[in-house]
Tab-separated table of C-alpha atoms in Angstrom:
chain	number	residue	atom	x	y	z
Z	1	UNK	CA	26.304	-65.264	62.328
Z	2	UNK	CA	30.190	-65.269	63.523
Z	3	UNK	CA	32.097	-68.413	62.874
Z	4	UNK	CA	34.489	-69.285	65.320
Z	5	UNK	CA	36.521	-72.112	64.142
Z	6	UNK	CA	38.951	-73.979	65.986
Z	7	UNK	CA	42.304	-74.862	63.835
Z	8	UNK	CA	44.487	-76.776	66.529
Z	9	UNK	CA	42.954	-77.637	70.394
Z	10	UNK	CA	46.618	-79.101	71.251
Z	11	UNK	CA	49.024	-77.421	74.135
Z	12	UNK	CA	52.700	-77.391	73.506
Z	13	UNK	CA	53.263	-80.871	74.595
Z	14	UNK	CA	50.417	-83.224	73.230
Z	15	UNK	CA	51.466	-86.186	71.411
Z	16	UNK	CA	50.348	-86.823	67.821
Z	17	UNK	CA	48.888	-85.475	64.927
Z	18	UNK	CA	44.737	-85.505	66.958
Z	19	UNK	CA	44.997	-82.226	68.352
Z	20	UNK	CA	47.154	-79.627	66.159
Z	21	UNK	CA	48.993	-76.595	68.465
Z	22	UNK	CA	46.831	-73.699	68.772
Z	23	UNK	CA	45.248	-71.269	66.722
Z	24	UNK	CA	41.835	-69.697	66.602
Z	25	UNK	CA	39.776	-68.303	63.548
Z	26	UNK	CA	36.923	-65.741	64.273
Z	27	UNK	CA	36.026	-64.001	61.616
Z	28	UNK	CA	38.864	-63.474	59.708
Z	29	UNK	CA	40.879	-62.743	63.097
Z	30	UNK	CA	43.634	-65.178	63.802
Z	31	UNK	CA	44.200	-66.017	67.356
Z	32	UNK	CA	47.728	-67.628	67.647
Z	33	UNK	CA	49.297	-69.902	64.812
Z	34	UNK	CA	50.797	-73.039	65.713
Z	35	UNK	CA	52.314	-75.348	63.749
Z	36	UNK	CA	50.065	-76.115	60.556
Z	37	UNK	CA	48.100	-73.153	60.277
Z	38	UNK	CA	48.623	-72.046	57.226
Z	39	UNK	CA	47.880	-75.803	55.693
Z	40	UNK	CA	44.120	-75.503	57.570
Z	41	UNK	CA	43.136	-72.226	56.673
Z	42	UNK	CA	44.254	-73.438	52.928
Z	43	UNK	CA	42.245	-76.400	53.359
Z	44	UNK	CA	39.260	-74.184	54.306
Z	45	UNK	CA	39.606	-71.085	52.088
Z	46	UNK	CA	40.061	-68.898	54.707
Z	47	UNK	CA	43.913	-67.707	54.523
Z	48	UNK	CA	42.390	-64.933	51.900
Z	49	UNK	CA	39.695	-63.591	54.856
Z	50	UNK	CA	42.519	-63.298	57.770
Z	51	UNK	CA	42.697	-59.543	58.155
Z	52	UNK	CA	44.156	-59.549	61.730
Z	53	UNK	CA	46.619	-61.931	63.700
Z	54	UNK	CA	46.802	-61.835	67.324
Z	55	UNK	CA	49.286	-64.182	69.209
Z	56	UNK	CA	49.235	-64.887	72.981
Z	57	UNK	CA	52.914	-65.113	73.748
Z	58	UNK	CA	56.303	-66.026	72.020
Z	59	UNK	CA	56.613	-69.799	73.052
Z	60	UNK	CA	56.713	-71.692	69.940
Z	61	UNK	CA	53.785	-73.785	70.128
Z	62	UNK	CA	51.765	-70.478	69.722
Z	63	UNK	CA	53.777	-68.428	66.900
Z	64	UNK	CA	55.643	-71.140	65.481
Z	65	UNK	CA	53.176	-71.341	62.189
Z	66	UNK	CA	53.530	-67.666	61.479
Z	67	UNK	CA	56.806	-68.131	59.402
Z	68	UNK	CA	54.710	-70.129	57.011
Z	69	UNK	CA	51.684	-68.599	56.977
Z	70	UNK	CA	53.651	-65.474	55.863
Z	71	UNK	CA	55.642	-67.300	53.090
Z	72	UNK	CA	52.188	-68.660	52.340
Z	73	UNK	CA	50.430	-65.154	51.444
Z	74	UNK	CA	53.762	-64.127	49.703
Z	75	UNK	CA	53.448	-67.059	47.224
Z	76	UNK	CA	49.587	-66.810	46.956
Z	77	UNK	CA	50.237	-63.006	45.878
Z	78	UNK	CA	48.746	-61.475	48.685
Z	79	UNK	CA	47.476	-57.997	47.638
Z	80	UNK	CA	46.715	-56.377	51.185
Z	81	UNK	CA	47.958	-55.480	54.357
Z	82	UNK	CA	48.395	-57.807	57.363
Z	83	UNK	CA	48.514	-56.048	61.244
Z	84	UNK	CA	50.122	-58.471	63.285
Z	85	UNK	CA	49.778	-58.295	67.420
Z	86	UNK	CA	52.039	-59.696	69.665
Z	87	UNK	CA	54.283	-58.773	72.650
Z	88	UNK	CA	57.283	-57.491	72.448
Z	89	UNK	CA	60.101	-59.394	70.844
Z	90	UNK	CA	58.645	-61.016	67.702
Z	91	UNK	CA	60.040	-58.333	65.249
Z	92	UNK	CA	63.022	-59.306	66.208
Z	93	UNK	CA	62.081	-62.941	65.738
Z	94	UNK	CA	60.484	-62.219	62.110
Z	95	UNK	CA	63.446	-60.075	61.046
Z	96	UNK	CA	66.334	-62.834	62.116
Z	97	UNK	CA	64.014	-64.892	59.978
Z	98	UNK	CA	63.947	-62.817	56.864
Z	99	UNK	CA	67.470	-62.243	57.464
Z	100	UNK	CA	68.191	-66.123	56.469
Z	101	UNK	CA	66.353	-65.613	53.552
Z	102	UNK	CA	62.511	-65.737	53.620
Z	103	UNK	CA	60.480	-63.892	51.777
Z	104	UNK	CA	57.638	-62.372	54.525
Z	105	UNK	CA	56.237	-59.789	52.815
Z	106	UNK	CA	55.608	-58.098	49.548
Z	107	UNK	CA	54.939	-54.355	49.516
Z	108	UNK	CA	55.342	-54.357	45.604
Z	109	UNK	CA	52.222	-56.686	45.581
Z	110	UNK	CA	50.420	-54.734	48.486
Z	111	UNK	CA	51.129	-56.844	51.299
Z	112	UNK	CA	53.245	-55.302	54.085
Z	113	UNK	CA	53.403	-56.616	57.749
Z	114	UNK	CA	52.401	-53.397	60.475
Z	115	UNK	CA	53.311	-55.076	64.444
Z	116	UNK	CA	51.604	-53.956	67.325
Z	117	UNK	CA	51.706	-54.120	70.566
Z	118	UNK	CA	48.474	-55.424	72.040
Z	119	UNK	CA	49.009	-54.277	75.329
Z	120	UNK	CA	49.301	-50.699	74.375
Z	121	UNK	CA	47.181	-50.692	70.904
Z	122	UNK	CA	43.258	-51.434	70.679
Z	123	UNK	CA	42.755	-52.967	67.430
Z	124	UNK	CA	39.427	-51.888	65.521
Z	125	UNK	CA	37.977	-53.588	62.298
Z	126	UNK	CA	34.676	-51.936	61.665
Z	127	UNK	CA	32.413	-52.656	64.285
Z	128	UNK	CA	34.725	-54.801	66.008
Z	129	UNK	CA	36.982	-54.233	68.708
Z	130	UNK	CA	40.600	-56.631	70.295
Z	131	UNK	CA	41.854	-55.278	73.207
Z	132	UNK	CA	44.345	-56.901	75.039
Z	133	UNK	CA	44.982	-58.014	78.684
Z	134	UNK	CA	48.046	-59.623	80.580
Z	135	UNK	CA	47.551	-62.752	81.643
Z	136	UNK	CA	49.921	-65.092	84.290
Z	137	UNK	CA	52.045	-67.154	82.596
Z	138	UNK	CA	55.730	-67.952	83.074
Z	139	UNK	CA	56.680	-65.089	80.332
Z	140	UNK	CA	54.166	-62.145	79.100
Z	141	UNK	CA	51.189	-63.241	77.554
Z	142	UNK	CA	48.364	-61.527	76.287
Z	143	UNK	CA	44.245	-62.325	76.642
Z	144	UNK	CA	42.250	-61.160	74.157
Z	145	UNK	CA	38.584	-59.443	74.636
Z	146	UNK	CA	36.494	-59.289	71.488
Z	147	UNK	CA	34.112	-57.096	71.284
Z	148	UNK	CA	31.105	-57.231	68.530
Z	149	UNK	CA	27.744	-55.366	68.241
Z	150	UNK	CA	26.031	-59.082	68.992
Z	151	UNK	CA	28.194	-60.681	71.412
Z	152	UNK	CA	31.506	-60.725	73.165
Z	153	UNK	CA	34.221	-63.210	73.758
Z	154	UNK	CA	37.528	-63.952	75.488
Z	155	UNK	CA	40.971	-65.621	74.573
Z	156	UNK	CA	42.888	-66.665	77.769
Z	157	UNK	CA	45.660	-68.330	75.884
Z	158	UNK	CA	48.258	-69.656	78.057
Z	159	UNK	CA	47.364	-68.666	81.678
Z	160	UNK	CA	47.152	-69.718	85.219
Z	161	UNK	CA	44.667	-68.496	87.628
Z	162	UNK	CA	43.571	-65.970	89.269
Z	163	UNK	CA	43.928	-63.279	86.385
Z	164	UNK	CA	42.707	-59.576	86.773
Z	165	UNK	CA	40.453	-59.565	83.780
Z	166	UNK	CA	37.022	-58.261	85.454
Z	167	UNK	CA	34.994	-57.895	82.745
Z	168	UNK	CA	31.964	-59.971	81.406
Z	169	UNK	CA	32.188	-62.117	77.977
Z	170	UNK	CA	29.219	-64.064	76.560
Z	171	UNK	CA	31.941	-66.802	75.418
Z	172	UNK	CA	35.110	-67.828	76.918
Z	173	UNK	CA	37.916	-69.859	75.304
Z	174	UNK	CA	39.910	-70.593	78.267
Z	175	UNK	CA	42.986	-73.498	78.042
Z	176	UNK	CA	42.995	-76.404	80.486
Z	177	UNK	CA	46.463	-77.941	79.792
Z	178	UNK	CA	45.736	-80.132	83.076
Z	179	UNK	CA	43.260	-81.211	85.473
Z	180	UNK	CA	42.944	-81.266	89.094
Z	181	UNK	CA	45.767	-83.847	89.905
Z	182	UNK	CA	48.410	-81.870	88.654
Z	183	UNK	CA	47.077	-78.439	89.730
Z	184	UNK	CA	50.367	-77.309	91.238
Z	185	UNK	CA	52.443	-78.188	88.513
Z	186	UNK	CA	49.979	-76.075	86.504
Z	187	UNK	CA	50.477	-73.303	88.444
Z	188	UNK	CA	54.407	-73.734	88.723
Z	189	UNK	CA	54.179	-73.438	84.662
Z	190	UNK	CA	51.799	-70.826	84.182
Z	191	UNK	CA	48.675	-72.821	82.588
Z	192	UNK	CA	45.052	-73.864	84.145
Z	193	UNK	CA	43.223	-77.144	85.018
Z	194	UNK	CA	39.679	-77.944	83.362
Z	195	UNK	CA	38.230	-76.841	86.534
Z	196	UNK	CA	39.779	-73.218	86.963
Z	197	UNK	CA	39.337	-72.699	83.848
Z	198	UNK	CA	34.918	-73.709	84.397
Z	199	UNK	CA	35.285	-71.152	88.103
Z	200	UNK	CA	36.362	-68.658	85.617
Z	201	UNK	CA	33.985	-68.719	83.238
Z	202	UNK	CA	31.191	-68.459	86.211
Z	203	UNK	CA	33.267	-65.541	87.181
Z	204	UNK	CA	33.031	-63.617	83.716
Z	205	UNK	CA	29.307	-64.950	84.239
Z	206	UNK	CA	29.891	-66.352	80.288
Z	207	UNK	CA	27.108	-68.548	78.438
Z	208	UNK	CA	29.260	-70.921	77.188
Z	209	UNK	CA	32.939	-72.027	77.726
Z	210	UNK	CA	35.278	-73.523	74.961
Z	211	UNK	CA	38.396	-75.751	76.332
Z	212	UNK	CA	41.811	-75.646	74.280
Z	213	UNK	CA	45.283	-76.220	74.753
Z	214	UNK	CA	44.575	-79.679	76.532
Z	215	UNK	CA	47.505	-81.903	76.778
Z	216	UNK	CA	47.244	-85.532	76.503
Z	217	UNK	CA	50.400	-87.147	78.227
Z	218	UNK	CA	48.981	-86.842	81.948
Z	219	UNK	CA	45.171	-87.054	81.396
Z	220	UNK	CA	42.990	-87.661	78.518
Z	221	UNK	CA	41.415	-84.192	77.131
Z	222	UNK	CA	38.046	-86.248	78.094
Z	223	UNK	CA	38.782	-85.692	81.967
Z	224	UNK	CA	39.542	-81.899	81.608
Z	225	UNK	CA	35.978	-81.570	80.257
Z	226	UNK	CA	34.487	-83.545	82.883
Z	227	UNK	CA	36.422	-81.467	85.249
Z	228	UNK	CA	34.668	-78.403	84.125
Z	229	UNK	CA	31.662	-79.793	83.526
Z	230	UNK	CA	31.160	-80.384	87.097
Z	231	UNK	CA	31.571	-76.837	88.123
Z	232	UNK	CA	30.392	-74.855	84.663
Z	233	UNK	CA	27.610	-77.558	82.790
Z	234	UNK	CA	27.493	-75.228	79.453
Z	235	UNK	CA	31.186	-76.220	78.572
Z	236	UNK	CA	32.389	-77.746	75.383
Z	237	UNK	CA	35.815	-79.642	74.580
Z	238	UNK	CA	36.246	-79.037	70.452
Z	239	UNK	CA	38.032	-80.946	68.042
Z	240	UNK	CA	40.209	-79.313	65.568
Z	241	UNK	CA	38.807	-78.080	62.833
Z	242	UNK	CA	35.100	-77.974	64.595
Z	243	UNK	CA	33.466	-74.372	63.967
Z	244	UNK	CA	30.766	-72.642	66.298
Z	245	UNK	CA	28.335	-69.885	65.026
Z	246	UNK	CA	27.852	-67.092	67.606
């Protein structure tokens, strides 16, 4: 079985400490690595097993936990190489970083950073394949199709709808930042409410739908779940740190 764990359900603007900014562990693939990533995977022995990291887009509640969970492999001796996928501009990011003085990689130890572009590179591990797709948000982002020999599964990250992704995925991790109320300020900004995000899993014809990046200023994450619930009945609303087989 696949464990899909979910390290931070938060979008960019929750209050608190509840719901941690995003990121996504499935099987030693990261999906995006908000603020206190490295600190959870620590906490659940799994910063060893992450073999791939794939971020969305560049807005900092999605990257802004790589910095540390580099430094992090550099100080636990890392002994292996790290492929990193993202769109274009965070090389320049990691390398204004380095430049002040951190410490992001260690190719004496074995551990070197490669960067790809997801929207031009398949990435294959094994018997598993990322590909990437771009989505609509307010600067390029990047969805991310799983496929395994025993299911498949989709990453909106930040998105609004429609989106030209016409494929089918047994699973579907699709944000809801807001519900219905505030559906045209949730287009304005690029993101999805709990409901567009359920008409899209129906569309993908997926078995199950997973909610993330729900903000809790304007609604409670509660009413983005009932939201979808209405339209797609198979949908779940995690909590950090919950894991999923598949």
């Amino acid at each position: 079985m696949s464990r899909l764990i979910f390290l931070g359900t938060g979008a960019g603007g929750s209050r608190g400490s509840s719901r941690h900014k995003p990121a996504i562990y499935l099987d030693g693939l990261l999906f995006d690595c908000g603020a206190g990533t490295a600190e959870r995977l620590e906490d659940t022995g799994l910063i060893e097993a992450v073999r791939c990291v794939f971020l969305t887009h560049l807005h900092s509640d999605h990257i802004s936990g790589v910095y540390d969970l580099l430094v992090a492999m550099v100080v636990g001796r890392r002994g292996r190489p790290l492929s990193l996928y993202a769109p274009p501009g965070i090389e320049r990011l990691l390398a204004e970083y380095a430049a002040l003085g951190n410490k992001l990689t260690d190719p004496a130890a074995g551990f070197e950073l490669s960067v790809h572009n997801p929207l031009v590179e398949t990435c294959s591990e094994g018997d598993v394949t990322v590909s990437g797709f771009e989505m609509r948000h307010v600067i390029t982002d990047v969805g991310y199709f799983v496929r395994t020999p025993s299911f498949s599964l989709f990453y909106t990250g930040d998105t609004s709808q429609p989106v030209n992704f016409k494929m089918e995925a047994d699973y579907l991790v699709h944000e809801a930042t807001f519900t219905e109320r505030y559906r045209e300020f949730a287009r304005a900004t690029g993101h999805s409410t709990g409901r567009q995000a359920a008409q899209f899993a129906l569309d993908v014809h997926a078995k199950r739908l997973f909610l993330c990046h729900v903000e809790n200023r304007t609604s409670a994450p509660e009413e983005k779940l009932k939201e979808a619930r209405d339209v797609f009945s198979d949908t779940l609303l995690p909590r950090d740190l919950e894991e999923f087989s598949l």
